[in-house]
mmCIF file of C-alpha atoms in Angstrom:
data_model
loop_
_atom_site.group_PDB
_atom_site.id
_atom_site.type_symbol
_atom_site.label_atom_id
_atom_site.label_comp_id
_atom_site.label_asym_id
_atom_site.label_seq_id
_atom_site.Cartn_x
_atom_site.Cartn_y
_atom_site.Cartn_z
ATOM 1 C CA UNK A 7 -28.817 -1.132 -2.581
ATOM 2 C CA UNK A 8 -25.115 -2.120 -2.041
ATOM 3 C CA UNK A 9 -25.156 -4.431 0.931
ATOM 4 C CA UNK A 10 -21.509 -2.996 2.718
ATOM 5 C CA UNK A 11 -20.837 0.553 3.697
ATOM 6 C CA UNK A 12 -16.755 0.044 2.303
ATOM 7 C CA UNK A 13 -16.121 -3.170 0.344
ATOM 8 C CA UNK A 14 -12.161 -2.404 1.830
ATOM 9 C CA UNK A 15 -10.631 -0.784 4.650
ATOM 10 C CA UNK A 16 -7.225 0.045 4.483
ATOM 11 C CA UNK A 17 -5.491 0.757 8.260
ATOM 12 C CA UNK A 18 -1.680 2.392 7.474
ATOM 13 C CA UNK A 19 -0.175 5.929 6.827
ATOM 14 C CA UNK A 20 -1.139 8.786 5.230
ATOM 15 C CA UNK A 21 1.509 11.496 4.436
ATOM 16 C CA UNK A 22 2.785 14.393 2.320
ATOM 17 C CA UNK A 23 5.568 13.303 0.230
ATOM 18 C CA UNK A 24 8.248 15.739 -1.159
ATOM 19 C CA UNK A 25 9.615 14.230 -4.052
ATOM 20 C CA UNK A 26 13.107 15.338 -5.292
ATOM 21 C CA UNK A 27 14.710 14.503 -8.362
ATOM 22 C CA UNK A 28 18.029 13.472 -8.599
ATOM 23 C CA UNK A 29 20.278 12.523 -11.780
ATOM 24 C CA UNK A 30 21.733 9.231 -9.038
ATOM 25 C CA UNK A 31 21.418 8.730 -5.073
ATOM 26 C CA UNK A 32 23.821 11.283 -3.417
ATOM 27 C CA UNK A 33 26.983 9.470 -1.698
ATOM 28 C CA UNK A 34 28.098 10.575 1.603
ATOM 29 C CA UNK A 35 29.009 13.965 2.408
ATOM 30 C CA UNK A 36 28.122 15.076 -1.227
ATOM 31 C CA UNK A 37 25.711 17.661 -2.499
ATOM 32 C CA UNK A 38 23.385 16.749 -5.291
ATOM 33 C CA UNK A 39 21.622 19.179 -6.845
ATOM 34 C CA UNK A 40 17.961 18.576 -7.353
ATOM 35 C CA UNK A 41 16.168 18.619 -11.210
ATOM 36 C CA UNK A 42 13.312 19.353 -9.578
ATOM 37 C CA UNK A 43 11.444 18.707 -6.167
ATOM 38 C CA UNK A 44 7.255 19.042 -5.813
ATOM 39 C CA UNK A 45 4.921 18.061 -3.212
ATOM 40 C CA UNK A 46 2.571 14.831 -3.808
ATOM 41 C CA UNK A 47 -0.630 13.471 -1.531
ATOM 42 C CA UNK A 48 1.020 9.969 -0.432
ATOM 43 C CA UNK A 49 1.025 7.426 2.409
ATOM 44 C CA UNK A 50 0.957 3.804 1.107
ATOM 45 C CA UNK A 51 -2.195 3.291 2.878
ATOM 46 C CA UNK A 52 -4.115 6.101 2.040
ATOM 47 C CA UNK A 53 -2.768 5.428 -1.582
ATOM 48 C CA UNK A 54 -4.607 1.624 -1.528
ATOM 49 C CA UNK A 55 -7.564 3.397 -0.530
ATOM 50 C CA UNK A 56 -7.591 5.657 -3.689
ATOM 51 C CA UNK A 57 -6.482 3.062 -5.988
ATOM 52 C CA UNK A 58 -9.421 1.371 -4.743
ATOM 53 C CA UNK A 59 -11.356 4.064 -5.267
ATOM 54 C CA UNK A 60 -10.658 4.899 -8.822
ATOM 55 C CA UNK A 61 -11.411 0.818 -9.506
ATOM 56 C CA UNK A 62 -14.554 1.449 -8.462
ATOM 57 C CA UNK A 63 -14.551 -0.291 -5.090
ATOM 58 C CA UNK A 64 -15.926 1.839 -2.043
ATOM 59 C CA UNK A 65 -13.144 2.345 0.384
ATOM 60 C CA UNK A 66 -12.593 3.597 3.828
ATOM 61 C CA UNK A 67 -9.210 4.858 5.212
ATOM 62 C CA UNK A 68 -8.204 4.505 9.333
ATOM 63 C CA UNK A 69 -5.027 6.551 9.652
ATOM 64 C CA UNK A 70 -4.400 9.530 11.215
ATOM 65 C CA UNK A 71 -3.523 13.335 9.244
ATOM 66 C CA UNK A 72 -2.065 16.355 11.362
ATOM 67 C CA UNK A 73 -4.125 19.582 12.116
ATOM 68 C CA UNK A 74 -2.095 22.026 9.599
ATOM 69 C CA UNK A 75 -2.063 22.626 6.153
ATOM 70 C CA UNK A 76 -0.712 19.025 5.092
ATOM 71 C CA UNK A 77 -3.570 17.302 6.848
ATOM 72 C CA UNK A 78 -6.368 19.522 5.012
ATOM 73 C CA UNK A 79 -5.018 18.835 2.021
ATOM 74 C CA UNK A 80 -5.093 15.540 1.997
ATOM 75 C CA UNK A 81 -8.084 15.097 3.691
ATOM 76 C CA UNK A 82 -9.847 16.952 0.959
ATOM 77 C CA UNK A 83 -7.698 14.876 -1.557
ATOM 78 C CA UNK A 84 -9.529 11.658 -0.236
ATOM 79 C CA UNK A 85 -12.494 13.186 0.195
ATOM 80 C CA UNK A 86 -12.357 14.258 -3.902
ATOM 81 C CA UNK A 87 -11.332 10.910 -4.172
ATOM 82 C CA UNK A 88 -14.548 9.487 -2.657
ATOM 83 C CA UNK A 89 -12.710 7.493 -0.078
ATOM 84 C CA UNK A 90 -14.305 7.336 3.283
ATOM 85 C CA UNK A 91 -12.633 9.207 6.119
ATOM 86 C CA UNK A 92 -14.573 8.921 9.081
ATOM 87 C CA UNK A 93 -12.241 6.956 10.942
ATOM 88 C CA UNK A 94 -8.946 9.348 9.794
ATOM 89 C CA UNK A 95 -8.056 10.842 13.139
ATOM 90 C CA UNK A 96 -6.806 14.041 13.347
ATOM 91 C CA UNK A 97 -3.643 14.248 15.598
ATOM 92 C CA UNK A 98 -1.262 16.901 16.290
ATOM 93 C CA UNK A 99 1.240 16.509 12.893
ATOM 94 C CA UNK A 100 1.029 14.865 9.193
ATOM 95 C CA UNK A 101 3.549 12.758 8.622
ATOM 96 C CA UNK A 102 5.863 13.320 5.791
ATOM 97 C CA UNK A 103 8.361 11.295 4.191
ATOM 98 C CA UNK A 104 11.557 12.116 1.396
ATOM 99 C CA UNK A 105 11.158 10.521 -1.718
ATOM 100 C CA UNK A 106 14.625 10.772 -3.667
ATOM 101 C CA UNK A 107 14.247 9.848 -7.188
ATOM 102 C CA UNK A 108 16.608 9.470 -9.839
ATOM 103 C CA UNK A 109 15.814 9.693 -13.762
ATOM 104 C CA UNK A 110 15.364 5.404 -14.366
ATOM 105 C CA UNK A 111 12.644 5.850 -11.733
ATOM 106 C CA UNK A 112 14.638 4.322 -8.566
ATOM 107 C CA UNK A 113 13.656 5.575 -5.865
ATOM 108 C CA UNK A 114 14.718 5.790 -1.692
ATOM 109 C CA UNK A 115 12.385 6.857 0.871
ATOM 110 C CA UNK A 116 12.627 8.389 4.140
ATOM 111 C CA UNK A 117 9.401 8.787 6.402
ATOM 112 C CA UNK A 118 8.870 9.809 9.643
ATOM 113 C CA UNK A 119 6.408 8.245 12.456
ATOM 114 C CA UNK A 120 3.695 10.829 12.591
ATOM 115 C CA UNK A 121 0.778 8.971 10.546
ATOM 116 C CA UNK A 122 1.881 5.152 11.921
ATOM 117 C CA UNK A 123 -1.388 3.700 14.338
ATOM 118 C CA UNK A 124 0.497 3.356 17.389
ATOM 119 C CA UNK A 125 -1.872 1.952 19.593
ATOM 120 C CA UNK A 126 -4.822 -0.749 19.323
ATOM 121 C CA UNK A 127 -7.266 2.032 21.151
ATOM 122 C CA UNK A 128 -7.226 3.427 17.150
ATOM 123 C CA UNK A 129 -9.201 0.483 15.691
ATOM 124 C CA UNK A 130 -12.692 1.899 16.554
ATOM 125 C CA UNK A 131 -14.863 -1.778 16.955
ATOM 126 C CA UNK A 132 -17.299 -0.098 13.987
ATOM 127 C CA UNK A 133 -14.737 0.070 11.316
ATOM 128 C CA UNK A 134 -14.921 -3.637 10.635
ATOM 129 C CA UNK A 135 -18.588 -3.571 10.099
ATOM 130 C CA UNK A 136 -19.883 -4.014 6.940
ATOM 131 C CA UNK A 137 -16.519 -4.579 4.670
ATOM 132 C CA UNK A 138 -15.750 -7.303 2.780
ATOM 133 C CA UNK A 139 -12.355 -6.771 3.067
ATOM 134 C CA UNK A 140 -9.316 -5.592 5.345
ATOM 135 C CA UNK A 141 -5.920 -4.405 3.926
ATOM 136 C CA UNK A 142 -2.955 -3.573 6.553
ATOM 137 C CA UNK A 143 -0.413 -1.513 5.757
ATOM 138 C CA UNK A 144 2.476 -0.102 7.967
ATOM 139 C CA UNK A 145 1.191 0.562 11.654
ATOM 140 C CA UNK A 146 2.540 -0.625 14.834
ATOM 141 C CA UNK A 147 2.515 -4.763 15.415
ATOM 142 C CA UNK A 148 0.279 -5.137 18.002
ATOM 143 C CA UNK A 149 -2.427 -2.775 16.031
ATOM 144 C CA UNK A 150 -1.706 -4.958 12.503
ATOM 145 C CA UNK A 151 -2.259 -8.288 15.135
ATOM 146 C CA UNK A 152 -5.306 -7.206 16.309
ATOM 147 C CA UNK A 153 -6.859 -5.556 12.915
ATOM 148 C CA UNK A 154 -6.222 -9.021 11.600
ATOM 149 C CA UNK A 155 -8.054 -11.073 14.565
ATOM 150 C CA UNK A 156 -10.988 -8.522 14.178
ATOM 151 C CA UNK A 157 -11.039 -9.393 10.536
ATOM 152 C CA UNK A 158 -10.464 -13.281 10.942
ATOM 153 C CA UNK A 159 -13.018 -13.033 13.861
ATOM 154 C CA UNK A 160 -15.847 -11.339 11.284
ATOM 155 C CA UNK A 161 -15.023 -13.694 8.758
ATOM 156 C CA UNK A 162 -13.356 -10.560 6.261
ATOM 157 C CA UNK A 163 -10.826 -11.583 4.083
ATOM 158 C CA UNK A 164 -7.485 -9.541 4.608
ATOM 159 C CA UNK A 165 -4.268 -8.502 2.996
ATOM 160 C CA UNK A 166 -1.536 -7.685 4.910
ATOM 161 C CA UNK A 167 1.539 -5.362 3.468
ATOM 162 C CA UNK A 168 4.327 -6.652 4.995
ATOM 163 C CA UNK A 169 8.118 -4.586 4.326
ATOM 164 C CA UNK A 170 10.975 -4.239 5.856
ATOM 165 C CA UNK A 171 9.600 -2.138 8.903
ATOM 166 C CA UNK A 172 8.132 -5.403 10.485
ATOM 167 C CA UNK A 173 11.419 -7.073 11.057
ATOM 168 C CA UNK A 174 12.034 -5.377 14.175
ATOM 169 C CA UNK A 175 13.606 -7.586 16.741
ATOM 170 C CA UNK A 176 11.881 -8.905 19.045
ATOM 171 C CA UNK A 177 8.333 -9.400 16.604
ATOM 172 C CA UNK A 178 7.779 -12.587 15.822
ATOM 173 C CA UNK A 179 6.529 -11.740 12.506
ATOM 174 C CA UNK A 180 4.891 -15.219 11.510
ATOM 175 C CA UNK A 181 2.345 -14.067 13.964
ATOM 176 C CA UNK A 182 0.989 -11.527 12.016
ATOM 177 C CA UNK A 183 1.738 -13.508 8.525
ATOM 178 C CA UNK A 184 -1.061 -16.657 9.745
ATOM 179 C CA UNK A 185 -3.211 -14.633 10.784
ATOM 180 C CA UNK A 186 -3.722 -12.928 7.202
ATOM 181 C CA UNK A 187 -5.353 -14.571 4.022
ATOM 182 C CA UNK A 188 -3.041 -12.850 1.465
ATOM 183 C CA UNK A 189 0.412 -11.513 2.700
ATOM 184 C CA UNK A 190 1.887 -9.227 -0.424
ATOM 185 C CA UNK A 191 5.618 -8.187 0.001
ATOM 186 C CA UNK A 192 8.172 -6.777 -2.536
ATOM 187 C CA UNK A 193 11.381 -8.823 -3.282
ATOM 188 C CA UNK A 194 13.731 -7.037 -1.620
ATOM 189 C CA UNK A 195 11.974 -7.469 1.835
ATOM 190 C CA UNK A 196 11.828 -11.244 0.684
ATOM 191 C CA UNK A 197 14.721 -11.645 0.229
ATOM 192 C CA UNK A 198 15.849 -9.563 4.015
ATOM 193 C CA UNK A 199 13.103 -12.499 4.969
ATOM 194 C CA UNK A 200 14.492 -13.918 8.578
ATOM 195 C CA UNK A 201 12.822 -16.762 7.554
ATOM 196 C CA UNK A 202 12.506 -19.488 5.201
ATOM 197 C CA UNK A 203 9.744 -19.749 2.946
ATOM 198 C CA UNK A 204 8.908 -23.181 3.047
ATOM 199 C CA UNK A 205 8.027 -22.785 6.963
ATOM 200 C CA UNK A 206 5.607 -20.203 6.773
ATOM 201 C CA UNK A 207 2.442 -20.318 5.503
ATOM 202 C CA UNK A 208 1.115 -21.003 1.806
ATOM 203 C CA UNK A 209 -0.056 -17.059 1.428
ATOM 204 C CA UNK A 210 2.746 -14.699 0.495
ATOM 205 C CA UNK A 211 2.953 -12.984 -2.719
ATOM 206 C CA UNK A 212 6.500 -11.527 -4.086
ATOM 207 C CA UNK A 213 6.213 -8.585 -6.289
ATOM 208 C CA UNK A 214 9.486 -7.872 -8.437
ATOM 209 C CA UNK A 215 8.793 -4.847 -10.511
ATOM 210 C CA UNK A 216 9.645 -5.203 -13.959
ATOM 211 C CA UNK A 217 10.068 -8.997 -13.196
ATOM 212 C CA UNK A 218 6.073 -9.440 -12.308
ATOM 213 C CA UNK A 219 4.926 -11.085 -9.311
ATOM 214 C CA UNK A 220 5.304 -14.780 -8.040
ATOM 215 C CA UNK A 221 2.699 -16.797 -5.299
ATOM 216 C CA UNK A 222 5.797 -19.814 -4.707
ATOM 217 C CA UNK A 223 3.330 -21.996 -2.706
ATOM 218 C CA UNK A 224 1.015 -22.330 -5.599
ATOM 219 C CA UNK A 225 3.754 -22.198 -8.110
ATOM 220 C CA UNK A 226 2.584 -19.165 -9.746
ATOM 221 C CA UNK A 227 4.826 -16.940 -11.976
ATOM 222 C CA UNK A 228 3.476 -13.442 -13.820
ATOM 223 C CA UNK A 229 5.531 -11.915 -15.972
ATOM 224 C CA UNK A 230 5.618 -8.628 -15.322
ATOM 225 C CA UNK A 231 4.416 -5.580 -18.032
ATOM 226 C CA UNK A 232 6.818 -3.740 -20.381
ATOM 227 C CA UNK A 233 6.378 0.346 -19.715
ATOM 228 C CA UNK A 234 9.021 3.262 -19.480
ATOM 229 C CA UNK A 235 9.209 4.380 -15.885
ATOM 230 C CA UNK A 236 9.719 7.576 -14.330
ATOM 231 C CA UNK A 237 8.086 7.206 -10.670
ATOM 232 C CA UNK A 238 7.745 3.334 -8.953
ATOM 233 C CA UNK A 239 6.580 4.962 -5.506
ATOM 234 C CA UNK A 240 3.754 3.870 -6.020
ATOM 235 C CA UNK A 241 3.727 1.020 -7.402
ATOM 236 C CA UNK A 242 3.305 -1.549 -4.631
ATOM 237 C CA UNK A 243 -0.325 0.397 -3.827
ATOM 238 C CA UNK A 244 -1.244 0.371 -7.156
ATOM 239 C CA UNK A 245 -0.493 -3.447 -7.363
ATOM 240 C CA UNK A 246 -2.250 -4.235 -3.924
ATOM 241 C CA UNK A 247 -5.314 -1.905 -4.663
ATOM 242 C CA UNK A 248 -5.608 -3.914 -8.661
ATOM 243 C CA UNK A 249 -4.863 -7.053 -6.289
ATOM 244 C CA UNK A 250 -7.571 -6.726 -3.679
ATOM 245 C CA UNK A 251 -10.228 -5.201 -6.357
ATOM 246 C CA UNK A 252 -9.994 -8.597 -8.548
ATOM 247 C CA UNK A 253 -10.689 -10.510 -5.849
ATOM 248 C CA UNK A 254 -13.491 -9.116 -4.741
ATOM 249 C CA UNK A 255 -14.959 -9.354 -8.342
ATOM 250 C CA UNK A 256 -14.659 -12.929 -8.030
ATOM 251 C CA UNK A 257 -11.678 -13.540 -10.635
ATOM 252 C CA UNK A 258 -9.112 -16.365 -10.139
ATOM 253 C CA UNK A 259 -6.140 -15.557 -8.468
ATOM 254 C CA UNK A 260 -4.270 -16.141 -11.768
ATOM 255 C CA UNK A 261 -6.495 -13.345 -13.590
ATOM 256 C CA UNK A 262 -5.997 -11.214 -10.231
ATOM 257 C CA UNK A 263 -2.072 -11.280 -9.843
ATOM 258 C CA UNK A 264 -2.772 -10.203 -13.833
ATOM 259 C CA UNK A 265 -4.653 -7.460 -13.334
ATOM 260 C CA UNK A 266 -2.616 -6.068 -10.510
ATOM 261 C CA UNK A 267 0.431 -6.054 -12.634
ATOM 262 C CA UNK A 268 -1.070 -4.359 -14.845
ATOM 263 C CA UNK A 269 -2.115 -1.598 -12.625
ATOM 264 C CA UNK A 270 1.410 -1.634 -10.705
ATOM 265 C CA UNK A 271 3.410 -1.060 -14.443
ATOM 266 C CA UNK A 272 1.313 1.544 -15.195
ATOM 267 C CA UNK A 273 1.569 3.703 -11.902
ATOM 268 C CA UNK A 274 5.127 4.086 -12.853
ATOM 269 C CA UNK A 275 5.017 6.090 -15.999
ATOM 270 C CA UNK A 276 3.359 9.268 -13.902
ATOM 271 C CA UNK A 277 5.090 11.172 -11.123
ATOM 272 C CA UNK A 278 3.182 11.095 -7.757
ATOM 273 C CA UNK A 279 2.395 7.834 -5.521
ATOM 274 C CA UNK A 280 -1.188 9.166 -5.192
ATOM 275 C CA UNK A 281 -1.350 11.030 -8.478
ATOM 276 C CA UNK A 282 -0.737 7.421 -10.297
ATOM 277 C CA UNK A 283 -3.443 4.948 -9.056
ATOM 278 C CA UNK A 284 -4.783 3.948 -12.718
ATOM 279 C CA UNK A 285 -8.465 3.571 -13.324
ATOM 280 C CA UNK A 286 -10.550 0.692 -14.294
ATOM 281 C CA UNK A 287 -10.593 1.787 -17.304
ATOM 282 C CA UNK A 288 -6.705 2.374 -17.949
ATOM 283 C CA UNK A 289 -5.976 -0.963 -16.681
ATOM 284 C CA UNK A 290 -8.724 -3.071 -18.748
ATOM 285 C CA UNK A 291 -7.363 -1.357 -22.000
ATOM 286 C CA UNK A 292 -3.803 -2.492 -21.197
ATOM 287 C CA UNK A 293 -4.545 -5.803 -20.416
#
């Protein structure tokens, strides 16, 4: 009998994307017409959680969903999914966001503040129990904070999702950073970093797309998997949700930042942020 009702819980957004594709990003005051635009289940959290998922680790999502037609939908995505929504609450609107896309798979994103945990009165004190892991995604800083002194306090390890969205001013985001085992960010936000590097603590992982990942306070370089891309939305979940499920298998970090490579590279060559969370399978017969 499987000791842990969710090996991970993922805290962050979930949200209906409407992707629209574009032959280059529109310039001010032009009109681009579209190729093609199509809803897709998203929300980078809710994504880790089904990444998870189709890994085979159990996973629970706090977040919140609207009540209309967006939230039902992808409340019964999850639920297909076999991701754990008890602690989803249902609010008054589903976030959405704007995914503009062009044809090499570039892609900008707009999202509004629906779906983001505002509040530390959403982390009920039961969704900690039982996991073996904690993954933070985009929600308020005083909700990631305490999420990660729960987790620190129950002796889960946790990943923390750090972008762009954090450097507000006035957040002292080191805060958040020590209080996490793993802190994943893309290279971009690295390099928007108001800090440097060699002050903060050993933990941060840079993922650079094509280019692989790096952990610099280790001195670890992975090069990063050759694939056509049409779609990199989701590609950060798929590498965090590959990420966290290594770990908990008990592989090195090495075969880990491997493994979620893998699964990032291959999330790109299908349309959807949701839609392309490989399987276990998929990623074990590219590696």
């Amino acid at each position: 009998m499987k000791g842990y009702e969710n090996d991970v819980m993922c805290i962050g957004p979930t949200a209906m994307d409407l992707v629209v594709a574009l032959d280059s990003f529109p310039h001010p005051d032009q009109i681009s017409l579209a190729a093609w635009s199509r809803e897709f289940c998203g929300g980078s959290s809710a994504n880790v959680a089904v990444g998870l998922a189709r890994l085979g680790v159990y996973s629970g999502l706090l977040s919140k969903v609207g009540r209309d037609r967006e939230g039902v939908m992808l409340l019964n995505r999850l639920i297909l999914e076999g991701v754990d929504i008890r602690f989803v609450e249902i609010g008054s609107k589903t976030s959405r966001a704007i995914v503009l896309l062009t044809k090499s798979g570039e892609k900008t994103i707009i999202a509004d503040t629906q779906g983001i945990l505002t509040s530390q009165t959403h982390l009920p004190l039961d969704a900690l129990e039982q996991v073996r892991a904690l993954y933070v995604g985009e929600c308020y800083f005083s909700v990631a904070e305490e999420a990660l002194r729960q987790a620190s306090a129950r002796g889960i390890m946790s990943i923390l999702r750090l972008k762009n969205v954090h450097f507000a001013p006035g957040f002292d985001v080191t805060r958040i950073i020590s209080g996490a085992d793993y802190v994943l960010m893309n290279e971009k936000t690295s390099d928007a970093f108001p800090y440097k590097m060699d002050d903060l603590p050993g933990n941060i992982i840079i993922t650079r797309g094509e280019g692989g990942c790096a952990f610099p306070a280790r001195d670890i370089m992975i090069e990063g998997a050759r694939v056509t891309p049409v779609d990199t939305t989701g590609a950060g979940d798929a590498f965090c949700a590959g990420f966290i499920s290594s770990l908990l298998s008990g592989t090195s970090l090495v075969k880990a930042l491997h493994f979620a490579n893998i699964a990032a590279a291959l999330s790109t060559t299908t349309y959807g942020a949701m839609d392309s969370m490989p399987t276990r399978r998929e990623v074990e017969s590219a590696l």
